[in-house]
Coordinates of C-alpha atoms in Angstrom, one line a residue:
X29 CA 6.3 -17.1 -31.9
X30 CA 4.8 -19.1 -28.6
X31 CA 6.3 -18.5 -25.7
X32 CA 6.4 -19.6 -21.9
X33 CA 5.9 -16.9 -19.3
X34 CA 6.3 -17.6 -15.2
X35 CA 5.2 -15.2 -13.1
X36 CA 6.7 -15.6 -9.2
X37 CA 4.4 -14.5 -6.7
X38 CA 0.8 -15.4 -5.8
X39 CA -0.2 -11.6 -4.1
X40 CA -2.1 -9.1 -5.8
X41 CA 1.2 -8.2 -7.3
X42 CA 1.1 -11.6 -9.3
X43 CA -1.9 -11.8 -9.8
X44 CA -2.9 -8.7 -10.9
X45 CA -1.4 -9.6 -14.6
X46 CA -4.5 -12.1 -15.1
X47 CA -6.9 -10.0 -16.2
X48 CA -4.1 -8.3 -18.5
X49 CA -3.4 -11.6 -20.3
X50 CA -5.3 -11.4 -23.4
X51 CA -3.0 -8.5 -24.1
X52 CA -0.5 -11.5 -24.7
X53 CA -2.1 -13.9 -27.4
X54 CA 1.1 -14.9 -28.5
X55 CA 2.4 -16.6 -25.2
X56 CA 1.5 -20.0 -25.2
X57 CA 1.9 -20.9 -21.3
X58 CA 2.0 -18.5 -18.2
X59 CA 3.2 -20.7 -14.8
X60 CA 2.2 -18.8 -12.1
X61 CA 4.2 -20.0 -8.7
X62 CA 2.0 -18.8 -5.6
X63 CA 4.7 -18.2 -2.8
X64 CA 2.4 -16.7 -0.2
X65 CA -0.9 -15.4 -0.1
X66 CA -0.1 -12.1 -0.3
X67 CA -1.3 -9.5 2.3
X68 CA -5.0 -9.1 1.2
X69 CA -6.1 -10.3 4.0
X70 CA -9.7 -10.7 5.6
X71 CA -11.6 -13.1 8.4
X72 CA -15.2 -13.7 7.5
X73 CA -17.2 -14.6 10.3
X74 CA -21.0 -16.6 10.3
X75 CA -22.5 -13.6 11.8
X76 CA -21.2 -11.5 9.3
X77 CA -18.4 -9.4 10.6
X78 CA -15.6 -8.9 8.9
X79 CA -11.8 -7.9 9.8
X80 CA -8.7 -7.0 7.7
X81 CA -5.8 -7.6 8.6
X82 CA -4.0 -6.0 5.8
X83 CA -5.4 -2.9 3.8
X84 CA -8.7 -2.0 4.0
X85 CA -9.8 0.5 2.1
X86 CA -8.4 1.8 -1.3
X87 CA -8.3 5.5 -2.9
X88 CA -9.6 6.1 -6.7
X89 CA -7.5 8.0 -7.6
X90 CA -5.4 9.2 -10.7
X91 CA -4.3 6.6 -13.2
X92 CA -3.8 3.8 -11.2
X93 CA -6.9 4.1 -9.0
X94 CA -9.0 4.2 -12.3
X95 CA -7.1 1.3 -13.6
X96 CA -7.8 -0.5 -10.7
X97 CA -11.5 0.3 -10.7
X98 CA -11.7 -0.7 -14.7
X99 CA -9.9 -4.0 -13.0
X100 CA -13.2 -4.8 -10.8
X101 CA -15.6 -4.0 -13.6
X102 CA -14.0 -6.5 -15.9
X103 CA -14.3 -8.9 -12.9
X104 CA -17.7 -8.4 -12.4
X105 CA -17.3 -6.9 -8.7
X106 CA -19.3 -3.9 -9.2
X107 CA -22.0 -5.1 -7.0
X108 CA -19.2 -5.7 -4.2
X109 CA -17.6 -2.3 -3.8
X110 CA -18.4 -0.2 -0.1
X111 CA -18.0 3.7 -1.6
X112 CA -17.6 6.1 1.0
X113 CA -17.9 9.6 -0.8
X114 CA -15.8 12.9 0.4
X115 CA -18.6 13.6 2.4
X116 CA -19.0 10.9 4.5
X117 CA -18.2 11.1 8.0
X118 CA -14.7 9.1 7.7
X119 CA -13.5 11.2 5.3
X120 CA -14.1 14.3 6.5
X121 CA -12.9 13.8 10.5
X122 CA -9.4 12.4 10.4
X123 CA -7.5 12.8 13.9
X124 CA -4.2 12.8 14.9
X125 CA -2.9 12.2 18.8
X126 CA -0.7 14.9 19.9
X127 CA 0.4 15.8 23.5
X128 CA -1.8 13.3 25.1
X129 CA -5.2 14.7 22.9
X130 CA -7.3 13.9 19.8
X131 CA -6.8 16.9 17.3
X132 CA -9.3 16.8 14.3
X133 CA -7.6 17.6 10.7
X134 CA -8.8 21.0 9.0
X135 CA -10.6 19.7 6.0
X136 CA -12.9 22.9 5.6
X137 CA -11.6 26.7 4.6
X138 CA -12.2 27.5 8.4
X139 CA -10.0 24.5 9.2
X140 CA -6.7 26.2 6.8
X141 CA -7.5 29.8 7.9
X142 CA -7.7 29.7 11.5
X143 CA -4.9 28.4 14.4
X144 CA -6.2 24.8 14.9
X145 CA -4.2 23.2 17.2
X146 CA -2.2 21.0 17.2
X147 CA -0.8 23.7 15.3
X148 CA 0.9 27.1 16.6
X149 CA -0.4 29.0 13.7
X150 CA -3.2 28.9 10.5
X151 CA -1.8 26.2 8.1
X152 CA -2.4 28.9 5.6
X153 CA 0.5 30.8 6.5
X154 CA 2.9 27.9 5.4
X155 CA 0.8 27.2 2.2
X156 CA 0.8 31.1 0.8
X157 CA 4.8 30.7 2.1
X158 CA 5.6 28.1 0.3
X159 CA 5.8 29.7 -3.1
X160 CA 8.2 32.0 -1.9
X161 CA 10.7 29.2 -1.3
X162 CA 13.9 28.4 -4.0
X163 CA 13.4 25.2 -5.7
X164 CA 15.7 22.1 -4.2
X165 CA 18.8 21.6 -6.1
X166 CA 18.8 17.6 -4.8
X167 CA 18.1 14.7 -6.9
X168 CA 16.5 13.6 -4.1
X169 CA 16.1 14.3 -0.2
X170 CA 14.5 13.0 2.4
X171 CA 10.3 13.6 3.0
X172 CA 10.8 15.5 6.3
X173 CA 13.4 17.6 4.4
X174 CA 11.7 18.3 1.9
X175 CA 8.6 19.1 3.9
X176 CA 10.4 21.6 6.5
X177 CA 12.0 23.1 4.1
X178 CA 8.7 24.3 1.6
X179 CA 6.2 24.1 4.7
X180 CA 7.9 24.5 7.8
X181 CA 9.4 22.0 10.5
X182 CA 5.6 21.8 12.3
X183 CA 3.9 20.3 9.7
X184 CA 7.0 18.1 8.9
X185 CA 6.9 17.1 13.1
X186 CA 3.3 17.1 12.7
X187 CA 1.4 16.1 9.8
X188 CA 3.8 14.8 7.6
X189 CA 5.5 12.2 9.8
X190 CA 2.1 10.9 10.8
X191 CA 0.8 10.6 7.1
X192 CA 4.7 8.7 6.3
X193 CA 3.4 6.3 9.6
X194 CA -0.1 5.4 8.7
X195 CA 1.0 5.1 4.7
X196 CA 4.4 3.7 4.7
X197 CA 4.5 2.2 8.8
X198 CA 8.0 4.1 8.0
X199 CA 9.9 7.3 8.8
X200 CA 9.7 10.3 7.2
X201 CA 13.3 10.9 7.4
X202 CA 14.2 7.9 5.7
X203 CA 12.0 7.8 3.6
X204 CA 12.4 9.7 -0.5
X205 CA 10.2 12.2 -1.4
X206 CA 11.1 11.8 -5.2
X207 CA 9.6 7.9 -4.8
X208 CA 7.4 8.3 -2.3
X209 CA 5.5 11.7 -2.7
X210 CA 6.3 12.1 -6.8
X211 CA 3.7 14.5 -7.4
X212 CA 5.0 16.7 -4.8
X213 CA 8.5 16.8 -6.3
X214 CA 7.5 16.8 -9.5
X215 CA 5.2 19.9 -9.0
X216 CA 8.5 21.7 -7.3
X217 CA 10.7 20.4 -10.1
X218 CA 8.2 21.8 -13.2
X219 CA 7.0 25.0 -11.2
X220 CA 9.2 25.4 -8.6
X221 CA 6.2 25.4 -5.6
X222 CA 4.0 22.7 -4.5
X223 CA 1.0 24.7 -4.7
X224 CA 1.7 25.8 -8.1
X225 CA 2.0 22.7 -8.9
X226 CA -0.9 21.2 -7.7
X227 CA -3.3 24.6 -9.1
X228 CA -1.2 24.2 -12.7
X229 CA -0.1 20.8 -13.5
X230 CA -2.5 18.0 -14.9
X231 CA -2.6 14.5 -13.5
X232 CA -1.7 12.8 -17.0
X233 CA -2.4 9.3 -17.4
X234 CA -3.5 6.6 -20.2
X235 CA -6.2 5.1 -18.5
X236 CA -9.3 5.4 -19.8
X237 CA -12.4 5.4 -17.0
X238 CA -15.1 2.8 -17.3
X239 CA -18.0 3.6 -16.2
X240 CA -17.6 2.6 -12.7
X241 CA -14.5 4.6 -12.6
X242 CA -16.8 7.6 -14.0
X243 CA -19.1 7.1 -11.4
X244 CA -16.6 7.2 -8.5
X245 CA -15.5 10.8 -9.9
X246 CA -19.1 11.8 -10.2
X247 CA -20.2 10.6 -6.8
X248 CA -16.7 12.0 -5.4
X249 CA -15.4 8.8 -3.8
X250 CA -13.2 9.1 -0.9
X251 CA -12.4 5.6 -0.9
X252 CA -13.9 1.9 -1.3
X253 CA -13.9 -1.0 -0.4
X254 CA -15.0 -4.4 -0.7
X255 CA -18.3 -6.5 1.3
X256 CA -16.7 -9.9 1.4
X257 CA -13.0 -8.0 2.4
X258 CA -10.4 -7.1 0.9
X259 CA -9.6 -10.5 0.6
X260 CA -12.3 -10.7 -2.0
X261 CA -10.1 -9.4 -4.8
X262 CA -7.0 -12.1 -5.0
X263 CA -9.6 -15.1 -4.7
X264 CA -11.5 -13.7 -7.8
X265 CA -8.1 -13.1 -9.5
X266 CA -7.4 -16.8 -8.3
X267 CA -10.8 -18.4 -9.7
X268 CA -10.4 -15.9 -13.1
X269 CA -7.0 -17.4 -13.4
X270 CA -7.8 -21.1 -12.9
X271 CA -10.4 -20.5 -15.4
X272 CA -7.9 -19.7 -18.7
X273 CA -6.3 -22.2 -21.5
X274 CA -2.7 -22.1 -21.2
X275 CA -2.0 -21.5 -18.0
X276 CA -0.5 -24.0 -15.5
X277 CA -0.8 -23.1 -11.9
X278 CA 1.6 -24.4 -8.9
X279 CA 0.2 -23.0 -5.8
X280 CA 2.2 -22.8 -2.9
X281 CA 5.4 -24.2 -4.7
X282 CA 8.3 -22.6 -3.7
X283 CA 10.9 -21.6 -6.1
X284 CA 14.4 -22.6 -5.3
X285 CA 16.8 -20.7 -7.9
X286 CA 16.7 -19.6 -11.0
X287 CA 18.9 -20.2 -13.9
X288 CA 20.2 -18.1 -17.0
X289 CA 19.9 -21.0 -20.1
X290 CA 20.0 -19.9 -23.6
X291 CA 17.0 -18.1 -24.8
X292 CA 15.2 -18.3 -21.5
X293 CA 15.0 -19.7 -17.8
X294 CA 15.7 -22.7 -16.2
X295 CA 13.5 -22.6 -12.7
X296 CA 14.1 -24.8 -10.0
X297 CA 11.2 -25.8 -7.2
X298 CA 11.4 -27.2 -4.2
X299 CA 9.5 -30.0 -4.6
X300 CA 12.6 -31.3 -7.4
X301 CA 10.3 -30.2 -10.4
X302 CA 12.1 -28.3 -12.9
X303 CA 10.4 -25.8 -15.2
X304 CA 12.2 -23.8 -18.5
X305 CA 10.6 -20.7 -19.9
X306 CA 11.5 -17.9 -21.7
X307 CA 10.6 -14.8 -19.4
X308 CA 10.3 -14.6 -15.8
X309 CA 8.0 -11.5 -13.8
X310 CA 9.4 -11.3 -10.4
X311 CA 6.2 -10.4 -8.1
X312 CA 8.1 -11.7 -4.8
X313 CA 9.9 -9.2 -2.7
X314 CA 13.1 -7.8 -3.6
X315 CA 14.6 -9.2 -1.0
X316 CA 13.7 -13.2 -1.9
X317 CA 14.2 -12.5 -5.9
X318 CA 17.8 -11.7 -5.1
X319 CA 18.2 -15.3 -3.3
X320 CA 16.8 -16.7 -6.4
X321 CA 18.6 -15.0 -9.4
X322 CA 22.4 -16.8 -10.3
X323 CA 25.8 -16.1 -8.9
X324 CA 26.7 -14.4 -12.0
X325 CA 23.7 -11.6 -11.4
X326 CA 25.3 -10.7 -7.9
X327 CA 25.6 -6.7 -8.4
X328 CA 21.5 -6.9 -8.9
X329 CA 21.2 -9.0 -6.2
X330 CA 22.5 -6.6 -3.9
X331 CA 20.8 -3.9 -5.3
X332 CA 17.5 -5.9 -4.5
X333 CA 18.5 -6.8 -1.1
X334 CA 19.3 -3.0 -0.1
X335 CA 15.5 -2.7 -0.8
X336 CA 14.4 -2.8 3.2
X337 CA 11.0 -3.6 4.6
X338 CA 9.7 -3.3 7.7
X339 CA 7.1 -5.2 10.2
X340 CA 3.6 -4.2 11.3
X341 CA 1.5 -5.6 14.3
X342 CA -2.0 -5.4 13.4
X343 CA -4.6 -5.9 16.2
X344 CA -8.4 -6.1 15.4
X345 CA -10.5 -6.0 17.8
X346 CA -14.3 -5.5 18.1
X347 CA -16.4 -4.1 21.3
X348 CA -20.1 -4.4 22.4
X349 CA -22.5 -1.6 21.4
X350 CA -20.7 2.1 20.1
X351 CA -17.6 2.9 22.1
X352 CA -16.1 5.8 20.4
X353 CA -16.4 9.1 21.8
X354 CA -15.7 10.8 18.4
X355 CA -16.7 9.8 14.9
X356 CA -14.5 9.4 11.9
X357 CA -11.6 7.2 10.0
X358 CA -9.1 7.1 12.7
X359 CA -6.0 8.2 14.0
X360 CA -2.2 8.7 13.6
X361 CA 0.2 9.4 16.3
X362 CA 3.5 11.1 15.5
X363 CA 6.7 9.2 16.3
X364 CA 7.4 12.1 18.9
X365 CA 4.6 11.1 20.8
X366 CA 4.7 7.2 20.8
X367 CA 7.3 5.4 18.6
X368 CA 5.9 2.4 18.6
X369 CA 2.3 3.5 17.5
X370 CA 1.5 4.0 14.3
X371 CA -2.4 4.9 14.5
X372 CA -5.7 3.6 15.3
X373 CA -8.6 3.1 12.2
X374 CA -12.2 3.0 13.5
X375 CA -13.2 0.1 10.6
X376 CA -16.9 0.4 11.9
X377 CA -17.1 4.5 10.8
X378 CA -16.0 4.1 6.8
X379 CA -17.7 0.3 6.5
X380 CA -20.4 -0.3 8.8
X381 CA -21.6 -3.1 6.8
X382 CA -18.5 -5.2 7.9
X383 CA -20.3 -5.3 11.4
X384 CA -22.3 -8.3 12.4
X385 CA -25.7 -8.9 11.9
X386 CA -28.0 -7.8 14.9
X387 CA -26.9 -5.6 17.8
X388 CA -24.6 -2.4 17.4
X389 CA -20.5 -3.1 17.5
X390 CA -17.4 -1.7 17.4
X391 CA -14.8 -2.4 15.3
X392 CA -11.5 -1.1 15.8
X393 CA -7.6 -1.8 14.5
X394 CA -4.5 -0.8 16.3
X395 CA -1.7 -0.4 14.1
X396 CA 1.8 -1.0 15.5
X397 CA 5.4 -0.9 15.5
X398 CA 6.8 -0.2 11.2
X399 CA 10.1 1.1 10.9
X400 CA 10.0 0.9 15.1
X401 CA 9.1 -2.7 15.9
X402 CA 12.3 -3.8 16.5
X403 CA 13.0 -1.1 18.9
X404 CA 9.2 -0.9 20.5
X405 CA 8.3 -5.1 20.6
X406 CA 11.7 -7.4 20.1
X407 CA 12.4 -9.5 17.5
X408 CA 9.3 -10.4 15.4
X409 CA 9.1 -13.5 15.3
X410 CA 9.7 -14.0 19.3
X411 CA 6.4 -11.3 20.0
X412 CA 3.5 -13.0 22.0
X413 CA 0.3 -12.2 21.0
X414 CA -1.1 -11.3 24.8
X415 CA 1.5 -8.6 24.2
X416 CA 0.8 -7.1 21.2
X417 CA -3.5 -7.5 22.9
X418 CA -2.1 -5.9 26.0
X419 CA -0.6 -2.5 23.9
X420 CA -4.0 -2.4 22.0
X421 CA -6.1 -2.1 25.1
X422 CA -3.4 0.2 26.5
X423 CA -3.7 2.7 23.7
X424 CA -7.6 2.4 23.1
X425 CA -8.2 3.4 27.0
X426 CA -5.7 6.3 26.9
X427 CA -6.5 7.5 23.2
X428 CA -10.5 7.1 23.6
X429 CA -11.2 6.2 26.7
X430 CA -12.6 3.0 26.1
X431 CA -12.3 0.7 28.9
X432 CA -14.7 -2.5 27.8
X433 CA -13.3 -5.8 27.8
X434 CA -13.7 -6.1 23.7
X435 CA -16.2 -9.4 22.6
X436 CA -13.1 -10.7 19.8
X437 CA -10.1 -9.7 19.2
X438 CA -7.3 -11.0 17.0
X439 CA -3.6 -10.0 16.6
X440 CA -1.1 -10.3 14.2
X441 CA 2.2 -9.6 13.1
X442 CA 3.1 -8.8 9.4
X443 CA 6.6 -9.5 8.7
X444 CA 8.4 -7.4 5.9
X445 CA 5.0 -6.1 4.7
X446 CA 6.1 -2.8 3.6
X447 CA 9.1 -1.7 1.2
X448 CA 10.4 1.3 2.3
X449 CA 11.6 3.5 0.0
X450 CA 14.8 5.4 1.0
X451 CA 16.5 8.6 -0.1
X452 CA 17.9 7.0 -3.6
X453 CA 15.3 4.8 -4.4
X454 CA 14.9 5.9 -7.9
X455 CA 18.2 5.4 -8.6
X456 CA 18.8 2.1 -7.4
X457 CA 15.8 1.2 -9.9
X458 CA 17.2 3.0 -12.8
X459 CA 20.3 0.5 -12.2
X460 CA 18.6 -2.3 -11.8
X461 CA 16.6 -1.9 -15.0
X462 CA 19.6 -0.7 -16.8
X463 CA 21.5 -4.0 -15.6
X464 CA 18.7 -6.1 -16.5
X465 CA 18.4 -4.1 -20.1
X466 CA 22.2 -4.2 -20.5
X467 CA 22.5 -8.2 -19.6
X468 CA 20.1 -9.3 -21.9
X469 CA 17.8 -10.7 -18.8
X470 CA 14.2 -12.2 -20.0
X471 CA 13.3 -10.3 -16.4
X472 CA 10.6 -8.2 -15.2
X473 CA 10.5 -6.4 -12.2
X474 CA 6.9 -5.9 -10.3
X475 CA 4.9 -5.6 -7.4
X476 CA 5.4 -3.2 -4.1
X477 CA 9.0 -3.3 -4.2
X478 CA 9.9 -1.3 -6.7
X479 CA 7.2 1.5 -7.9
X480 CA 4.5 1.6 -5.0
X481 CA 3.3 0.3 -2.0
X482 CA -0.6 1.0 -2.2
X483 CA -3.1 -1.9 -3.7
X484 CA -4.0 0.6 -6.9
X485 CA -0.2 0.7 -7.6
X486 CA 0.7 -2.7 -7.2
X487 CA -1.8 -3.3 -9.9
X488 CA -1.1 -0.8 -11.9
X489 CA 2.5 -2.0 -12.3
X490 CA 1.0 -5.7 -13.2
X491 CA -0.5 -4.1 -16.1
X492 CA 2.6 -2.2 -17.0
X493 CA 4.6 -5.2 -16.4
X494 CA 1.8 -7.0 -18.8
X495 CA 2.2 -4.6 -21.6
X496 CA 5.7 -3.9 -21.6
X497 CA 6.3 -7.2 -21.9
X498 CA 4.3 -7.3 -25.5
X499 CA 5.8 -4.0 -26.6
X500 CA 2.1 -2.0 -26.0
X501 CA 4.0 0.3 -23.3

């Protein structure tokens, strides 16, 4: 039996189900409606140089970093991928800013063993602890809790915070550990320690490696990226897409509600155009499918809409010649030290090839504001860009000194660009799902709303949403 699929959302959340599509012969049509361009992001300049302005640089692993990986070899991108292994530079110095001073990570024995400050005492100590400590009872609790409770309220203060900042732009005491951190819960759930966990569980997953996903484990990739940008990976989805029978593509045509008919959809653009199809995949936010769906699906719609987001300013800017006084990814800042600053990543350490042709530069991004923008900056869309410029240079001459006038810069705000998953999360899914199960809805659910915020697992839910949707899951 034929049927019509439309898949809402041009990001990588949308368009990640492209290359999945041959796992659908029997649909007839997919209508894919781009809404935005996502938040793959990247400026290509004539000299070279290149700047993200959204994620740049993606882990490989477990399932969905494999998948992902198995995703660019079937796109022909191996000869575009930027490894940095575990032993690069960037991967091994990773700093955080605490009481007015750069603190390198321990990522040696040494580092765990001994008192390396910013902390009072050898993270050891709270490690070897830890499996001394009662499991949780909670079905869920928040990451700080959960952290201070099995570690100690240092590295919660500390580490943890600044990780839930740099990852999430949100805060750790908001944010679940049981959506956010699932290994970790799941390792105290099964074994009742983290670090039995992690020593006893497996990482289980279906994926099976190609061989470029084989030879990021072998050569111990840290992380990757991409020579063209991030960007790269949407517009080869795009051209991929374009490129396949049956599928009818309205770019940049909004979607103005969505109607339950018999057997299917009834979808509603802006332009006055009205589609009909028998399943929809919701790859927009959570927040603008729940303006979409009918009156009659109001109890998901406000399920959706509790689903908040928050806003990041994202400053790039590049200097003349090698500015940094100490080499390595970059650097989070706890919220106890600077609300409003989320971190600073040294793009010209982990990707040097991003850097112009010809003399030495320095390419640096200033992330700012998350679940603090609001507070820090004003209402987003009021914020000038001189002042989110002004910040940057602020931070870069009292984090690392550097005082040059930079050669470009560029500054951005990100509106809603990260769903924050609150204490609850999971359950509010499990309704939603059950709702849409129980209701009969032709309705999928995808993208970094619902069951991750990273590039690997927005992907990886496009090919769940793919396969489920054919009865392979």
């Amino acid at each position: 039996m034929q049927k019509a699929v439309a898949v809402l959302g041009g990001g990588i959340g949308g368009l990640s189900l492209t290359p999945y599509s041959h796992h659908c012969p029997h649909h007839a049509t997919a209508l894919f409606l781009f809404l935005c361009g996502g938040w793959l992001r990247s400026t290509r300049r004539e000299d070279g140089a290149v700047f993200e302005h959204g994620p740049r640089g993606v882990r490989p692993f477990g399932p969905a970093g494999q998948n992902t990986l198995n995703m660019l070899s079937e796109l022909g991108l191996e000869r575009e991928i930027l490894a940095v292994p575990h032993d690069h530079v960037a991967s091994k110095n990773r700093f955080l800013y605490v009481n007015g001073q750069l603190h390198r990570m321990p990522s040696s024995l040494s580092g765990v063993v001994h008192t390396v400050p910013p902390f009072s005492r050898p993270i050891i100590l709270s490690v070897l602890k830890e499996v001394l400590v009662s499991k949780g009872k909670q079905e869920d609790e928040c990451v700080h809790a959960f952290v201070s409770r099995r570690l100690g309220s240092e590295l919660a203060d500390i580490a943890i915070d600044s990780v839930c900042r740099g990852v999430f732009a949100g805060d750790s005491r908001q944010l679940s550990v049981r959506s956010c951190f699932h290994s970790l819960y799941s390792a105290e759930q099964a074994w009742g320690s983290v670090l039995l966990g992690m020593l006893m569980g497996k990482l289980m997953g279906s994926v099976v490696p190609s061989e470029l996903a084989q030879r990021a484990q072998k050569e111990r990739w840290a992380q990757w990226s991409l020579r063209r940008g991030m960007q790269a990976l949407p517009e080869t989805l795009h051209e991929v897409l374009r490129g396949k029978e049956r599928v009818e593509v309205h770019q940049n045509t909004p979607v103005k509600s969505l109607s339950r008919k018999p057997g299917g959809w009834e979808i509603k653009l802006e332009d006055g155009a009205t589609l009909k199809v028998d399943h929809v995949i919701s790859a927009v936010p959570a927040s603008a499918l729940a303006l979409l769906l009918p009156p009659a699906a109001h109890s998901l719609s406000e399920q959706l809409r509790a689903i908040p987001t928050v806003t990041v300013a994202m400053v790039n800017l590049e200097f003349e010649g090698s500015v940094l006084p100490v080499k390595g990814f970059g650097h989070l800042v706890p919220s106890s030290e600077d609300l409003g600053l989320l971190g600073v990543v040294y793009d010209s350490v982990p990707f040097p090839q991003h850097n112009r042709r010809g003399d030495p530069t320095t390419r640096l991004t200033v992330m700012m504001g998350g679940a603090w923008f609001e507070e820090t900056f004003g209402h987003p869309g009021e914020v000038k860009e001189q002042v989110l410029l002004d910040r940057a240079s602020r931070v870069l001459r009292s984090h690392l000194g550097i005082t040059a006038t930079p050669s470009w810069s560029k500054a951005a705000v990100l509106k809603n660009c990260i769903p924050q998953y609150h204490v609850g999360h999971w359950k509010r899914l499990e309704m939603m799902r059950r709702y849409i199960s129980d209701h009969g809805l032709p309705l999928t659910l995808t993208g970094a709303s619902y069951d991750g915020v990273s590039v690997s697992d927005v992907i990886f839910s496009g090919r769940v949403a793919a396969e489920c949707l054919t009865g392979k899951a």
